[in-house]
PDB file of C-alpha atoms in Angstrom:
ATOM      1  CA  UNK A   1     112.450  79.793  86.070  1.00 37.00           C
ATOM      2  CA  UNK A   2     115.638  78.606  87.609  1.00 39.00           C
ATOM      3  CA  UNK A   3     117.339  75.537  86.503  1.00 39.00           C
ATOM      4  CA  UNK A   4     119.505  73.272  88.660  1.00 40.00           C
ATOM      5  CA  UNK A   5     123.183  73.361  87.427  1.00 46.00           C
ATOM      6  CA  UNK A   6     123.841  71.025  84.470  1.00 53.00           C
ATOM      7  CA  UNK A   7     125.620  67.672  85.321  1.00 50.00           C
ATOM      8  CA  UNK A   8     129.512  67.185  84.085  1.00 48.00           C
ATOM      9  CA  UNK A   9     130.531  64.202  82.553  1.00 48.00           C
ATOM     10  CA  UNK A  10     134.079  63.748  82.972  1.00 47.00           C
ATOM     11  CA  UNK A  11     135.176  61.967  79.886  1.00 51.00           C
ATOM     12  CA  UNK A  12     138.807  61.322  82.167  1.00 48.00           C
ATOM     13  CA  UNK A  13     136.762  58.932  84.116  1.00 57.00           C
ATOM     14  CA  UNK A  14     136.116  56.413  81.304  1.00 77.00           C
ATOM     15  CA  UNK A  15     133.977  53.869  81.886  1.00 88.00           C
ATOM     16  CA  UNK A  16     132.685  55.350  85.192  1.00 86.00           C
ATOM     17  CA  UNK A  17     132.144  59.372  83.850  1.00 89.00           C
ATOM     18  CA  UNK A  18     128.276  58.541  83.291  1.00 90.00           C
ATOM     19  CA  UNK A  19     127.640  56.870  86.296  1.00 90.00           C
ATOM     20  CA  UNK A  20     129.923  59.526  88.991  1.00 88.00           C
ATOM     21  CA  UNK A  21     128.019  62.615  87.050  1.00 90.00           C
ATOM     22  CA  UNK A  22     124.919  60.382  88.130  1.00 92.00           C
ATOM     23  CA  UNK A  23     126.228  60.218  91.888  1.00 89.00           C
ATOM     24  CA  UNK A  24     127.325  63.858  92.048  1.00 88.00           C
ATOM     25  CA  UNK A  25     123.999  64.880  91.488  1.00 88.00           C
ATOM     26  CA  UNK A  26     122.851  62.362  94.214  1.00 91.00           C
ATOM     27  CA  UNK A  27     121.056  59.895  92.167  1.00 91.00           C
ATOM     28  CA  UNK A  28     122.913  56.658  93.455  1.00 92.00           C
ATOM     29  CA  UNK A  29     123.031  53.787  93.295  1.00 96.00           C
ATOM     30  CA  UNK A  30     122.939  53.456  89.785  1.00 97.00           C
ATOM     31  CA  UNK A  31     122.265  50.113  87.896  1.00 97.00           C
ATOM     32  CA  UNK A  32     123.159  49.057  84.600  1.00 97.00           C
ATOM     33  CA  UNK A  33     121.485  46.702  82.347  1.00 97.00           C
ATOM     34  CA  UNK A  34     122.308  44.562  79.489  1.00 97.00           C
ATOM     35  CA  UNK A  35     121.295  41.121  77.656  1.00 97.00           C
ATOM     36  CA  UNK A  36     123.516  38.750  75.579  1.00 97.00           C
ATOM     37  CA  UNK A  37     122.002  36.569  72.752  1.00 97.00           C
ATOM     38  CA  UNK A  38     119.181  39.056  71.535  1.00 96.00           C
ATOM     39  CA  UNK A  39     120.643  38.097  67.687  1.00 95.00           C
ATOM     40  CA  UNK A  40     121.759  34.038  68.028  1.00 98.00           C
ATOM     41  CA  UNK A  41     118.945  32.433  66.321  1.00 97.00           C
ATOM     42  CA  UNK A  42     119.129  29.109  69.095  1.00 98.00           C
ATOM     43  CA  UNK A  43     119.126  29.063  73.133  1.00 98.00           C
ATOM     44  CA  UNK A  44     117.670  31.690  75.212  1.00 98.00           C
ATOM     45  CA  UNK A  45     118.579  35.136  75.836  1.00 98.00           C
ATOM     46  CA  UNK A  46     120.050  35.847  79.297  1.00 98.00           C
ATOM     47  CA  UNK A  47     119.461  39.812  80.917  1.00 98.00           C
ATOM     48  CA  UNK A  48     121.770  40.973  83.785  1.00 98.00           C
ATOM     49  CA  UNK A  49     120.880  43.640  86.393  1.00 98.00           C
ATOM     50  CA  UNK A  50     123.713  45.105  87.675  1.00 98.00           C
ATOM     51  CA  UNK A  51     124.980  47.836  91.125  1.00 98.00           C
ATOM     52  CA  UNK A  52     128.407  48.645  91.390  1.00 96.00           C
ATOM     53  CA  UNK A  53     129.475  50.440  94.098  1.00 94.00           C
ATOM     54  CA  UNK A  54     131.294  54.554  94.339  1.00 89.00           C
ATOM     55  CA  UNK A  55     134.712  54.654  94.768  1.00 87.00           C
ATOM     56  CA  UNK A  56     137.604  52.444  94.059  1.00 88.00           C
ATOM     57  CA  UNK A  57     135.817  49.020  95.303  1.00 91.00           C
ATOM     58  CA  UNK A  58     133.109  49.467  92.015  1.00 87.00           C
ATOM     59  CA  UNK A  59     136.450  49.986  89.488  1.00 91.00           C
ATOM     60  CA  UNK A  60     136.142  46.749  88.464  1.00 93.00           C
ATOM     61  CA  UNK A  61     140.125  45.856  86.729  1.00 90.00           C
ATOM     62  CA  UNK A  62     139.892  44.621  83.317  1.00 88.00           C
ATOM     63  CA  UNK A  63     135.907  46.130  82.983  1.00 90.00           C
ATOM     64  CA  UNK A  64     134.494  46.493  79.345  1.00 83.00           C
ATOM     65  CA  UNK A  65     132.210  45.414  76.658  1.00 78.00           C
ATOM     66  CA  UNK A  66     131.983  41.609  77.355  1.00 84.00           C
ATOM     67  CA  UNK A  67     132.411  41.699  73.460  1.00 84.00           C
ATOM     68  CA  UNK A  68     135.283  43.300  73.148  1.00 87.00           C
ATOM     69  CA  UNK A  69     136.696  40.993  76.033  1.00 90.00           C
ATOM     70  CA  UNK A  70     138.937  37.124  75.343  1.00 92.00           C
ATOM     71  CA  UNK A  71     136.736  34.453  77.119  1.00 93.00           C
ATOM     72  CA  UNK A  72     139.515  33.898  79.510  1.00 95.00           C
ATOM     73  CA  UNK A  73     139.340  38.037  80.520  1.00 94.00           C
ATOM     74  CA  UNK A  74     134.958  37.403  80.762  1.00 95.00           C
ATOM     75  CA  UNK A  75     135.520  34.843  82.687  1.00 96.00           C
ATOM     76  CA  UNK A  76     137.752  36.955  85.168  1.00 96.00           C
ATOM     77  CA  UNK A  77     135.786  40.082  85.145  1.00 95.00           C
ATOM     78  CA  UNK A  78     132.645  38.103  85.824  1.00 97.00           C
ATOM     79  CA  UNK A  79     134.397  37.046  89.013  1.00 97.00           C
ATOM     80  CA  UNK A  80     135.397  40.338  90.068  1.00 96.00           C
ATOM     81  CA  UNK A  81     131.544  41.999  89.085  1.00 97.00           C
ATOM     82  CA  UNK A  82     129.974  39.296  91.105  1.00 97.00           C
ATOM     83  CA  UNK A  83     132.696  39.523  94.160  1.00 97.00           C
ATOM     84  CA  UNK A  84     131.950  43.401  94.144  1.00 97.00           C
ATOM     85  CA  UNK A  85     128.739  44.601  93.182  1.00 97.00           C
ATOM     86  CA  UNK A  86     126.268  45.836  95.515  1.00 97.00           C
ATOM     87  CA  UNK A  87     123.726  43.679  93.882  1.00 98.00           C
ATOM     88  CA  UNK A  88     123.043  41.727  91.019  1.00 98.00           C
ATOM     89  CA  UNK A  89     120.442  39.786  89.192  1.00 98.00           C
ATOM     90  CA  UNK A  90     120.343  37.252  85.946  1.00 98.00           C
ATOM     91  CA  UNK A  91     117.083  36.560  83.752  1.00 98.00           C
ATOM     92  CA  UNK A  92     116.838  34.105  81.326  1.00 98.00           C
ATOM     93  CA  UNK A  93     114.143  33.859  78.848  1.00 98.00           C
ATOM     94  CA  UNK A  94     114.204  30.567  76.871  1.00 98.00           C
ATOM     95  CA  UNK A  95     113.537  30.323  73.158  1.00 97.00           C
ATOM     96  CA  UNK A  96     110.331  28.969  73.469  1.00 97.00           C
ATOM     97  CA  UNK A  97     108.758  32.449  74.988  1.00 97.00           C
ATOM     98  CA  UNK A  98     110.879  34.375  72.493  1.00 98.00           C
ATOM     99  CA  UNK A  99     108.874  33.021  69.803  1.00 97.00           C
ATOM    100  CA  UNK A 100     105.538  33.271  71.775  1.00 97.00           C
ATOM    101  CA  UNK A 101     105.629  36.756  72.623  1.00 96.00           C
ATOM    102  CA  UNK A 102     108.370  38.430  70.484  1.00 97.00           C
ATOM    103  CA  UNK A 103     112.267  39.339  70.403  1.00 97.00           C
ATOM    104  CA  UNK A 104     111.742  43.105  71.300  1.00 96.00           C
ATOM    105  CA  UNK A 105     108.861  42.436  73.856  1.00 97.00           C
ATOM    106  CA  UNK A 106     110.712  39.571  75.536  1.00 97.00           C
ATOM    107  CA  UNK A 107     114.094  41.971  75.509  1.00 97.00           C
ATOM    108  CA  UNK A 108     112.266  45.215  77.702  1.00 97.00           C
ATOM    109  CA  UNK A 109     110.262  42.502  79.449  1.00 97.00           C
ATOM    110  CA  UNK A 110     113.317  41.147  80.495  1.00 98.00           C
ATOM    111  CA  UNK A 111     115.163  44.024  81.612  1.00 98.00           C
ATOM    112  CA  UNK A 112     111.974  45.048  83.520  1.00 97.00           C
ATOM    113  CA  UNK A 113     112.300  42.067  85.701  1.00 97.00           C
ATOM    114  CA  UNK A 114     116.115  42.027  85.842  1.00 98.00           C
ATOM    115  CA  UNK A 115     115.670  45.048  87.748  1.00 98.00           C
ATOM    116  CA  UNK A 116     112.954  44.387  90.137  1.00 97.00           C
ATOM    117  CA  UNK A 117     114.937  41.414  91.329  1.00 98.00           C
ATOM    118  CA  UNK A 118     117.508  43.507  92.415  1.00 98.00           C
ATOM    119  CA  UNK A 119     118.254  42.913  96.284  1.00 96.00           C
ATOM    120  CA  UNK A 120     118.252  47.016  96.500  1.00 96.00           C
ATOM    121  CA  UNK A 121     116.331  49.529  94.415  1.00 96.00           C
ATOM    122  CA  UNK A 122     118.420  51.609  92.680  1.00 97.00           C
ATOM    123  CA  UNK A 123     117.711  55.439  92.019  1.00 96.00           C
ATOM    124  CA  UNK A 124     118.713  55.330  88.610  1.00 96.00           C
ATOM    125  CA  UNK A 125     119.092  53.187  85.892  1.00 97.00           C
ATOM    126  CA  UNK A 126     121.126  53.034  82.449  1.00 97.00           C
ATOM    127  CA  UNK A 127     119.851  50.691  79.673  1.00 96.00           C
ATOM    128  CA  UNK A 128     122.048  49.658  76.768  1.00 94.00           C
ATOM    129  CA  UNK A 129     120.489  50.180  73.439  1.00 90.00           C
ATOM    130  CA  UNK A 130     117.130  51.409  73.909  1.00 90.00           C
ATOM    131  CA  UNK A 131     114.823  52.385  76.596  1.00 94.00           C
ATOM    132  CA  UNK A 132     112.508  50.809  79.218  1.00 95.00           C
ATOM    133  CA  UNK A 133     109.315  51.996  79.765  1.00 94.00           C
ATOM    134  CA  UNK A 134     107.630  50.701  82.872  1.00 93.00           C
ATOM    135  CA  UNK A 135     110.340  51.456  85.298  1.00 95.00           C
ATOM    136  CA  UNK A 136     109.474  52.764  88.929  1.00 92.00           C
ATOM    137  CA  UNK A 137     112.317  55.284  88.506  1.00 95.00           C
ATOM    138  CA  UNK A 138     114.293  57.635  86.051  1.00 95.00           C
ATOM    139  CA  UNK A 139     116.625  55.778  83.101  1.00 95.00           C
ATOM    140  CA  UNK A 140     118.462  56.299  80.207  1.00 95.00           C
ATOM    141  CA  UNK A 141     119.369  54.227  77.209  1.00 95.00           C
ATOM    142  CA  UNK A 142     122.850  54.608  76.314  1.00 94.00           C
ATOM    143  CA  UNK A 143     123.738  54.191  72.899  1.00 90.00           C
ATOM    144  CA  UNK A 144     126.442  51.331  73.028  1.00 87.00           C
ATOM    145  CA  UNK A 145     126.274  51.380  77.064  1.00 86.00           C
ATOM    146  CA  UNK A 146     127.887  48.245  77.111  1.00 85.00           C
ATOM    147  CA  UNK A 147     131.432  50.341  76.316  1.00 83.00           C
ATOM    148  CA  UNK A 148     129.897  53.836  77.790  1.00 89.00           C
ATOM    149  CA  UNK A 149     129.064  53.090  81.465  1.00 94.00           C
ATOM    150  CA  UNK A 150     130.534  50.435  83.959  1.00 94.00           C
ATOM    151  CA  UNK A 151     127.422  49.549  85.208  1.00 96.00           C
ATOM    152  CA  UNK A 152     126.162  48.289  81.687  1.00 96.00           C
ATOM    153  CA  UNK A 153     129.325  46.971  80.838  1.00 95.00           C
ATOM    154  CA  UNK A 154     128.934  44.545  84.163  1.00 96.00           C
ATOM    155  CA  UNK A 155     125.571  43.432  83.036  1.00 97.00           C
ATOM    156  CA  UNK A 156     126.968  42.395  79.510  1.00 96.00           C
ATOM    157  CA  UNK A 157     130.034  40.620  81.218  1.00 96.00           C
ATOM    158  CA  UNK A 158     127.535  38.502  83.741  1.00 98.00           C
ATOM    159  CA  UNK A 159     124.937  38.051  80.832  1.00 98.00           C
ATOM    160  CA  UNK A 160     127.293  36.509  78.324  1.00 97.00           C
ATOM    161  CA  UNK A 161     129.709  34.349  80.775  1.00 97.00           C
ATOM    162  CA  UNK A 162     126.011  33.287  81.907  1.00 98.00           C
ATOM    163  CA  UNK A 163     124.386  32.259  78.025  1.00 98.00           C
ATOM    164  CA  UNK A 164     127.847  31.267  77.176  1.00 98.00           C
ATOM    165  CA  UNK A 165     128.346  28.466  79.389  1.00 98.00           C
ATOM    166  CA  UNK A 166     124.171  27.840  79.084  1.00 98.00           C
ATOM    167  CA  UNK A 167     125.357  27.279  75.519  1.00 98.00           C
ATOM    168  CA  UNK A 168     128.375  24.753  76.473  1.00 98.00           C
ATOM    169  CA  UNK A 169     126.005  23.084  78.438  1.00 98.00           C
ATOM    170  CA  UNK A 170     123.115  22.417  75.614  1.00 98.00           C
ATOM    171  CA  UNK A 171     126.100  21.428  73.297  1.00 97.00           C
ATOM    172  CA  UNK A 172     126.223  18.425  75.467  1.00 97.00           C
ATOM    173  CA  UNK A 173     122.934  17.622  74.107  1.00 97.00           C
ATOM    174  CA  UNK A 174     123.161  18.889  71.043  1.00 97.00           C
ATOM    175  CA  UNK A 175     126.066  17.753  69.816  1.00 97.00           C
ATOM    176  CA  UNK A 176     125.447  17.964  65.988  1.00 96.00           C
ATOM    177  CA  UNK A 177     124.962  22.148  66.362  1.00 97.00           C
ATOM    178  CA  UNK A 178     128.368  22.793  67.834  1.00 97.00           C
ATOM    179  CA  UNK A 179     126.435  25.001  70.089  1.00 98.00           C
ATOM    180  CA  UNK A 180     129.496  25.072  72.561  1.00 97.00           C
ATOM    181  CA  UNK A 181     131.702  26.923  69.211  1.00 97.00           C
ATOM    182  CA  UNK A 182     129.392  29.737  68.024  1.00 97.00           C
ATOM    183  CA  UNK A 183     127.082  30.053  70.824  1.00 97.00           C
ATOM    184  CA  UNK A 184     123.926  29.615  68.716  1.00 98.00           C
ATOM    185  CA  UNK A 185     124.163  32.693  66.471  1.00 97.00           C
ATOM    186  CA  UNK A 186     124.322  33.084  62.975  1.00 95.00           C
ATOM    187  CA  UNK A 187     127.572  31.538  61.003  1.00 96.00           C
ATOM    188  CA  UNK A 188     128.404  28.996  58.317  1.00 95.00           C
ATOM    189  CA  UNK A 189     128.828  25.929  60.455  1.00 95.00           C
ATOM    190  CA  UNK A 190     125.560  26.945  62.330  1.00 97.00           C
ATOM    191  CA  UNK A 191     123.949  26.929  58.642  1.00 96.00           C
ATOM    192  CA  UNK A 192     125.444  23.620  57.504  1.00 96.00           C
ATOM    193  CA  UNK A 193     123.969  22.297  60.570  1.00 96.00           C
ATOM    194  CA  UNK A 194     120.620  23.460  60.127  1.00 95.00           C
ATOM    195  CA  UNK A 195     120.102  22.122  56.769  1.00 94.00           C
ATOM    196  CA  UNK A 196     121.563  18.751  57.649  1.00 93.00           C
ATOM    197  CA  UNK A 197     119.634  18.010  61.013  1.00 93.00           C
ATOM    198  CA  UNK A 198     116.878  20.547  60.871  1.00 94.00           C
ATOM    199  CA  UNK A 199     116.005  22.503  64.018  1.00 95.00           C
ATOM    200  CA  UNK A 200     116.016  21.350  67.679  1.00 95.00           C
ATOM    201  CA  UNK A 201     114.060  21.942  70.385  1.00 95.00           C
ATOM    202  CA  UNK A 202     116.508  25.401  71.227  1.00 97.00           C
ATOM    203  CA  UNK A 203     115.810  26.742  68.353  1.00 97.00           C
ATOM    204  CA  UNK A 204     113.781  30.208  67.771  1.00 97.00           C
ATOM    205  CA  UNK A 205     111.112  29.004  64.988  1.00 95.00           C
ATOM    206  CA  UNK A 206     110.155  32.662  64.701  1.00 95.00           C
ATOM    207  CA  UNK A 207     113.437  33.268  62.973  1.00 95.00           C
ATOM    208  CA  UNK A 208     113.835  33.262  59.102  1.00 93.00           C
ATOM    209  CA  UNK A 209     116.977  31.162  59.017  1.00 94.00           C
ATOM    210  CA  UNK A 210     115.462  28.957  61.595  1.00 95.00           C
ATOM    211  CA  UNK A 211     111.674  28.989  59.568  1.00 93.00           C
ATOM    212  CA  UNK A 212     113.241  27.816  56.201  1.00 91.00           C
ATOM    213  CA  UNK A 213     114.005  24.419  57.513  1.00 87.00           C
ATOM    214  CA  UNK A 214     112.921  21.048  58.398  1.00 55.00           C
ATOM    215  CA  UNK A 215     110.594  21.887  61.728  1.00 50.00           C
ATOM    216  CA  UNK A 216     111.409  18.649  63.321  1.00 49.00           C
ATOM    217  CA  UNK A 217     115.069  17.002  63.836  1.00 47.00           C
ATOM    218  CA  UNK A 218     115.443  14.442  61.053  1.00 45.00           C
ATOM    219  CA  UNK A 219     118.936  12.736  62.924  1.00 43.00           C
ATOM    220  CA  UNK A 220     119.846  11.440  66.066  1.00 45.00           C
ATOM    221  CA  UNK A 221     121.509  14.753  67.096  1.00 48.00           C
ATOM    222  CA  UNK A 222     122.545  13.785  70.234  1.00 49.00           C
ATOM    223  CA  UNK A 223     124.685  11.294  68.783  1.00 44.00           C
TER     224      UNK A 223
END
């Protein structure tokens, strides 16, 4: 049996090796995908789709881990992803169907449908984390993709400049959560808040932290 030449990843390329050793080899375009707020235990959990395109229009300055990025730099690099990507698309599953049907469940669903309502069908597709059955066509799940491959890393920077200012927006009528500060996940102030008012309507009931309390608001949290 003869096998087709292996594929080089140039580790010089950085962020982009993955994706060019993908294009060399003629599977392009290549989309990445990636969700923000899979761990906050309130609001919903936003998946990004994203197609960047070869050469140096697709090198998207200041590109990385939306994590790893100030909010002023997200805010930028969401700018440039959506100014030069070949396509794009934003899910957002609200808490509500998180606890119906399941973190995990919700998370593939999501990415499922993230890339279906992409305005082009890419040939290939890198998932951060974990896989994605269902797919009509080959993928990959990167370990840490959102750092790894450019395409991933422009999902995670449209996903979390998405949820983030979600979460600004529900602070508004939320007030009491400070929603706007830690974006709904897990911290100390997010606790304190809990046990004072309970849990509102954005929060995920099927979480511990979340289960433990008062089911129903016992303040005027919008106050």
């Amino acid at each position: 049996m003869i096998w087709p030449p292996r594929a080089i990843v140039r580790r010089d390329l950085g962020l982009w090796a993955l994706e060019s050793a993908l294009q060399r080899r003629g599977l392009a375009p290549v989309a990445g995908v990636d969700e923000a707020g899979r761990g906050a235990c309130a609001g919903p959990m936003v998946v990004a789709a994203c197609v960047l395109p070869t050469g140096p229009r697709g090198r998207v300055p200041g590109l990385d881990d939306s994590k790893l990025l100030t909010p002023l730099a997200r805010e930028r690099a969401y700018k440039e992803v959506r100014r030069r990507a070949l396509a794009y698309s934003i899910i957002v599953i609200p808490a509500a169907h998180i606890d119906a049907r399941g973190l995990h469940v919700c998370n593939v669903e999501g990415m499922r449908r993230a890339v279906v309502a992409l305005d082009l069908t890419p040939a290939y597709v890198l998932t951060d984390g974990f896989p994605v059955p269902g797919l009509p066509m080959p993928s990959l799940a990167v370990w840490k993709g959102d750092h790894t491959a450019a395409c991933i890393a422009a999902a995670s920077v449209l996903a979390k400049v998405t949820r983030d200012r979600m979460m600004t927006e529900l602070h508004e009528h939320y007030p009491a959560y400070d929603f706007d500060v830690h974006k709904g996940y897990v911290t100390e102030r997010h606790a304190l808040a809990l046990d004072t008012h309970g849990a509102c309507p954005e929060h995920r009931r099927s979480y511990v932290n979340v289960a433990r309390v008062s089911q129903n608001v016992t303040m005027d949290v919008t106050a």
